[in-house]
Amino acid sequence: MSAPNLLPTLKPAEHGETALVLLSGGQDSTTCLYWALHYFPKVEAIGFHYGQKHAVELEQARKIAEQAGVPFTVLDLRGLLRGSALTEHDQDVSAAHPLAPHLPASFVPGRNALFLTLAASYGFTRGIHDLVGGMCQTDYSGYPDCRRAFIDAMERALSLALDTTIRIHTPLMYLTKAETWRLARELGILDVIIELTHTDYNGDRSERHAWGYGRLDNPASILRARGYEEAKARGWLD
């Protein structure tokens, strides 16, 4: 089934020379890495070790960055973020958040605010004012810090804090997970997404499926698998 191209023209005036991608090693951030490579002459990546249950994602991120030829820096934030099933490893990632029942247990309070602040600070010292992140408010787990309204607020706050224009690009913000798969196809990176990225919240890479590695026992893998099946059914992956 034909569909509009998801790679519109990004005007030079809308970005600088270099992009700094927040790279976790997951499907979304990896797609954003290659999106940045499509538009920016230079790309760097930054990752965060915050004690996440699925820390294997960082191992995959290193492999992905190496294959893409992108410098990759990991900041150690262990002990700074708490209150999530991703940081308290005995909790169920599929449950409701104990402190905010309307949110999933995998919500990490303040994570994106901290990540974006550190990325902006790191980028500023390197003359980089364009940040790229995989936040999405269409197909997501209900995280309030994935909404564009929050990103806009951070963009303004960081620009004021650094007294320069900080741009936060979120290419996936209004895409469904199926459309994110289609974007990967347009970027020519389906093999990278399937073979190298890690999404499974439990850090399990023991099972390989058509959509990649993981098990269907957590919301992240389920969303990824459903998106793949929808994209395939629509003919977007042919």
CSV table of C-alpha atoms in Angstrom, one decimal:
chain,number,residue,atom,x,y,z
A,1,MET,CA,0.0,0.0,0.0
A,2,SER,CA,1.5,3.3,-1.0
A,3,ALA,CA,1.8,6.1,1.6
A,4,PRO,CA,3.4,9.5,1.8
A,5,ASN,CA,7.2,9.6,2.3
A,6,LEU,CA,8.1,10.2,6.0
A,7,LEU,CA,11.3,12.0,5.1
A,8,PRO,CA,10.3,15.5,4.3
A,9,THR,CA,12.8,18.2,3.5
A,10,LEU,CA,14.5,19.7,6.5
A,11,LYS,CA,15.5,23.2,5.7
A,12,PRO,CA,19.1,24.2,6.6
A,13,ALA,CA,17.8,27.2,8.6
A,14,GLU,CA,16.0,24.7,10.8
A,15,HIS,CA,19.2,23.0,12.1
A,16,GLY,CA,22.9,23.4,12.6
A,17,GLU,CA,25.9,21.5,11.3
A,18,THR,CA,25.9,18.8,14.0
A,19,ALA,CA,23.3,16.8,15.8
A,20,LEU,CA,23.5,15.1,19.2
A,21,VAL,CA,21.3,12.0,19.3
A,22,LEU,CA,20.0,10.6,22.6
A,23,LEU,CA,20.8,6.9,21.8
A,24,SER,CA,19.5,4.2,24.1
A,25,GLY,CA,20.0,1.3,21.7
A,26,GLY,CA,16.2,0.8,21.2
A,27,GLN,CA,14.2,0.9,18.0
A,28,ASP,CA,13.0,4.5,18.3
A,29,SER,CA,16.4,6.1,19.2
A,30,THR,CA,18.2,4.1,16.6
A,31,THR,CA,15.7,5.2,13.9
A,32,CYS,CA,16.3,8.8,15.1
A,33,LEU,CA,20.1,8.2,14.8
A,34,TYR,CA,19.8,7.3,11.1
A,35,TRP,CA,17.2,10.1,10.6
A,36,ALA,CA,19.9,12.5,11.9
A,37,LEU,CA,22.5,11.0,9.6
A,38,HIS,CA,20.1,11.6,6.7
A,39,TYR,CA,19.8,15.4,7.5
A,40,PHE,CA,22.9,16.5,9.4
A,41,PRO,CA,26.5,16.6,8.0
A,42,LYS,CA,27.8,15.5,11.4
A,43,VAL,CA,26.2,13.4,14.1
A,44,GLU,CA,27.3,12.3,17.6
A,45,ALA,CA,25.4,10.2,20.1
A,46,ILE,CA,25.0,10.2,23.9
A,47,GLY,CA,23.6,7.4,26.1
A,48,PHE,CA,22.8,7.1,29.8
A,49,HIS,CA,23.5,4.3,32.2
A,50,TYR,CA,20.9,4.9,35.0
A,51,GLY,CA,20.7,1.4,36.4
A,52,GLN,CA,18.0,0.3,33.9
A,53,LYS,CA,16.9,-3.3,34.1
A,54,HIS,CA,17.5,-3.6,30.4
A,55,ALA,CA,21.1,-2.3,30.5
A,56,VAL,CA,21.8,-4.6,27.6
A,57,GLU,CA,20.4,-1.9,25.4
A,58,LEU,CA,23.6,0.1,26.0
A,59,GLU,CA,25.7,-2.8,24.7
A,60,GLN,CA,23.5,-2.7,21.6
A,61,ALA,CA,23.8,1.1,21.3
A,62,ARG,CA,27.6,0.8,21.2
A,63,LYS,CA,27.3,-1.7,18.4
A,64,ILE,CA,24.8,0.5,16.5
A,65,ALA,CA,26.9,3.6,16.9
A,66,GLU,CA,30.0,1.8,15.7
A,67,GLN,CA,28.3,0.4,12.7
A,68,ALA,CA,26.9,3.9,11.9
A,69,GLY,CA,30.3,5.4,12.3
A,70,VAL,CA,29.1,7.8,15.0
A,71,PRO,CA,31.0,8.8,18.2
A,72,PHE,CA,29.1,7.6,21.2
A,73,THR,CA,29.5,8.8,24.8
A,74,VAL,CA,27.8,7.1,27.8
A,75,LEU,CA,27.2,9.0,31.0
A,76,ASP,CA,26.9,7.1,34.3
A,77,LEU,CA,23.9,8.2,36.2
A,78,ARG,CA,23.4,5.2,38.4
A,79,GLY,CA,21.7,6.1,41.7
A,80,LEU,CA,20.2,9.4,40.4
A,81,LEU,CA,16.9,8.0,39.1
A,82,ARG,CA,14.6,5.9,41.2
A,83,GLY,CA,10.9,5.1,41.5
A,84,SER,CA,10.4,2.8,38.5
A,85,ALA,CA,10.2,-0.8,37.6
A,86,LEU,CA,13.2,-0.2,35.3
A,87,THR,CA,15.4,0.9,38.2
A,88,GLU,CA,13.9,-1.3,41.0
A,89,HIS,CA,14.4,-4.6,39.2
A,90,ASP,CA,12.1,-6.7,41.4
A,91,GLN,CA,9.1,-4.8,40.3
A,92,ASP,CA,6.8,-5.9,37.4
A,93,VAL,CA,7.3,-3.7,34.3
A,94,SER,CA,3.7,-4.5,33.2
A,95,ALA,CA,2.0,-3.2,36.4
A,96,ALA,CA,0.7,0.2,37.3
A,97,HIS,CA,3.1,2.7,38.9
A,98,PRO,CA,2.8,2.5,42.7
A,99,LEU,CA,3.1,6.2,43.2
A,100,ALA,CA,0.9,7.2,40.2
A,101,PRO,CA,-1.6,4.4,39.3
A,102,HIS,CA,-2.5,6.2,36.0
A,103,LEU,CA,1.0,5.6,34.7
A,104,PRO,CA,2.8,2.4,33.9
A,105,ALA,CA,5.4,1.0,36.4
A,106,SER,CA,8.1,1.5,33.8
A,107,PHE,CA,7.7,5.3,34.0
A,108,VAL,CA,11.0,6.8,35.3
A,109,PRO,CA,10.3,10.1,37.1
A,110,GLY,CA,12.3,13.0,35.6
A,111,ARG,CA,14.2,10.8,33.1
A,112,ASN,CA,13.7,12.8,30.0
A,113,ALA,CA,14.1,16.1,31.8
A,114,LEU,CA,17.5,15.0,33.1
A,115,PHE,CA,18.6,13.4,29.9
A,116,LEU,CA,17.8,16.5,27.8
A,117,THR,CA,19.4,18.8,30.3
A,118,LEU,CA,22.6,16.7,30.3
A,119,ALA,CA,22.6,16.3,26.5
A,120,ALA,CA,22.2,20.1,26.1
A,121,SER,CA,25.0,20.8,28.5
A,122,TYR,CA,27.3,18.2,26.8
A,123,GLY,CA,26.4,19.5,23.4
A,124,PHE,CA,27.0,23.1,24.3
A,125,THR,CA,30.6,22.4,25.2
A,126,ARG,CA,31.0,20.9,21.7
A,127,GLY,CA,29.2,23.6,19.8
A,128,ILE,CA,26.1,21.4,19.2
A,129,HIS,CA,22.7,23.0,19.6
A,130,ASP,CA,20.6,20.4,17.9
A,131,LEU,CA,19.3,17.4,20.0
A,132,VAL,CA,17.5,14.5,18.5
A,133,GLY,CA,15.3,12.2,20.6
A,134,GLY,CA,12.9,9.3,20.0
A,135,MET,CA,10.0,10.7,22.2
A,136,CYS,CA,6.6,9.9,20.8
A,137,GLN,CA,3.1,10.8,22.0
A,138,THR,CA,1.2,8.7,19.5
A,139,ASP,CA,2.3,5.2,20.3
A,140,TYR,CA,3.8,5.3,23.7
A,141,SER,CA,3.4,3.8,27.2
A,142,GLY,CA,1.7,6.9,28.7
A,143,TYR,CA,4.8,8.7,29.8
A,144,PRO,CA,4.0,12.4,30.3
A,145,ASP,CA,7.6,13.4,29.4
A,146,CYS,CA,7.2,12.1,25.9
A,147,ARG,CA,4.6,14.7,24.9
A,148,ARG,CA,5.6,17.5,22.5
A,149,ALA,CA,4.3,20.1,25.0
A,150,PHE,CA,7.0,18.9,27.5
A,151,ILE,CA,9.6,19.0,24.8
A,152,ASP,CA,8.7,22.5,23.8
A,153,ALA,CA,8.9,23.6,27.4
A,154,MET,CA,12.4,22.0,27.7
A,155,GLU,CA,13.5,23.5,24.5
A,156,ARG,CA,12.6,27.0,25.7
A,157,ALA,CA,14.0,26.4,29.2
A,158,LEU,CA,17.4,25.1,27.9
A,159,SER,CA,17.6,27.9,25.4
A,160,LEU,CA,17.2,30.4,28.2
A,161,ALA,CA,19.6,28.5,30.5
A,162,LEU,CA,22.3,28.4,27.9
A,163,ASP,CA,21.5,31.8,26.3
A,164,THR,CA,21.5,30.3,22.8
A,165,THR,CA,18.9,28.5,20.5
A,166,ILE,CA,18.5,24.9,21.5
A,167,ARG,CA,16.5,22.8,19.0
A,168,ILE,CA,15.0,19.4,20.1
A,169,HIS,CA,14.0,17.3,17.1
A,170,THR,CA,11.5,14.5,17.7
A,171,PRO,CA,11.0,12.8,14.3
A,172,LEU,CA,8.7,10.1,15.7
A,173,MET,CA,6.5,12.4,17.8
A,174,TYR,CA,3.3,12.0,15.8
A,175,LEU,CA,4.1,8.5,14.2
A,176,THR,CA,2.4,5.3,15.2
A,177,LYS,CA,4.8,2.4,15.8
A,178,ALA,CA,3.8,0.9,12.4
A,179,GLU,CA,4.9,4.2,10.8
A,180,THR,CA,8.2,4.1,12.8
A,181,TRP,CA,8.8,0.7,11.1
A,182,ARG,CA,8.0,2.3,7.8
A,183,LEU,CA,10.4,5.1,8.4
A,184,ALA,CA,13.1,2.6,9.2
A,185,ARG,CA,12.3,1.0,5.8
A,186,GLU,CA,12.6,4.4,4.0
A,187,LEU,CA,16.0,4.9,5.8
A,188,GLY,CA,17.2,1.5,4.6
A,189,ILE,CA,17.9,0.3,8.1
A,190,LEU,CA,15.4,-2.6,8.7
A,191,ASP,CA,18.2,-5.0,9.3
A,192,VAL,CA,19.8,-2.7,11.9
A,193,ILE,CA,16.5,-2.4,13.7
A,194,ILE,CA,15.7,-6.1,13.7
A,195,GLU,CA,19.2,-7.5,14.4
A,196,LEU,CA,20.8,-4.9,16.7
A,197,THR,CA,18.3,-2.8,18.6
A,198,HIS,CA,16.9,-3.8,21.9
A,199,THR,CA,13.4,-2.9,23.3
A,200,ASP,CA,12.5,-5.6,25.8
A,201,TYR,CA,12.1,-4.1,29.2
A,202,ASN,CA,13.3,-7.3,30.9
A,203,GLY,CA,16.6,-7.3,29.0
A,204,ASP,CA,15.8,-10.6,27.3
A,205,ARG,CA,17.5,-11.3,23.9
A,206,SER,CA,17.1,-15.1,24.0
A,207,GLU,CA,14.3,-15.2,21.4
A,208,ARG,CA,14.5,-13.9,17.8
A,209,HIS,CA,11.4,-12.9,16.0
A,210,ALA,CA,10.6,-11.3,12.7
A,211,TRP,CA,10.5,-8.0,14.6
A,212,GLY,CA,13.8,-8.6,16.5
A,213,TYR,CA,14.9,-9.9,19.9
A,214,GLY,CA,12.8,-10.1,23.0
A,215,ARG,CA,9.8,-11.8,24.6
A,216,LEU,CA,6.2,-10.8,24.5
A,217,ASP,CA,5.9,-10.5,28.3
A,218,ASN,CA,6.3,-6.7,28.6
A,219,PRO,CA,4.7,-3.6,27.1
A,220,ALA,CA,7.7,-2.5,25.0
A,221,SER,CA,8.1,-5.8,23.1
A,222,ILE,CA,4.3,-6.1,22.6
A,223,LEU,CA,4.1,-2.5,21.1
A,224,ARG,CA,7.1,-3.2,18.9
A,225,ALA,CA,5.7,-6.5,17.6
A,226,ARG,CA,2.2,-5.1,17.0
A,227,GLY,CA,3.7,-2.2,15.1
A,228,TYR,CA,5.7,-4.6,12.9
A,229,GLU,CA,2.7,-6.7,12.1
A,230,GLU,CA,0.6,-3.7,11.2
A,231,ALA,CA,3.4,-2.2,9.0
A,232,LYS,CA,3.8,-5.6,7.3
A,233,ALA,CA,0.1,-6.0,6.7
A,234,ARG,CA,0.0,-2.5,5.1
A,235,GLY,CA,2.8,-3.5,2.7
A,236,TRP,CA,5.2,-0.9,4.2
A,237,LEU,CA,8.1,-3.3,4.7
A,238,ASP,CA,8.2,-4.8,1.2
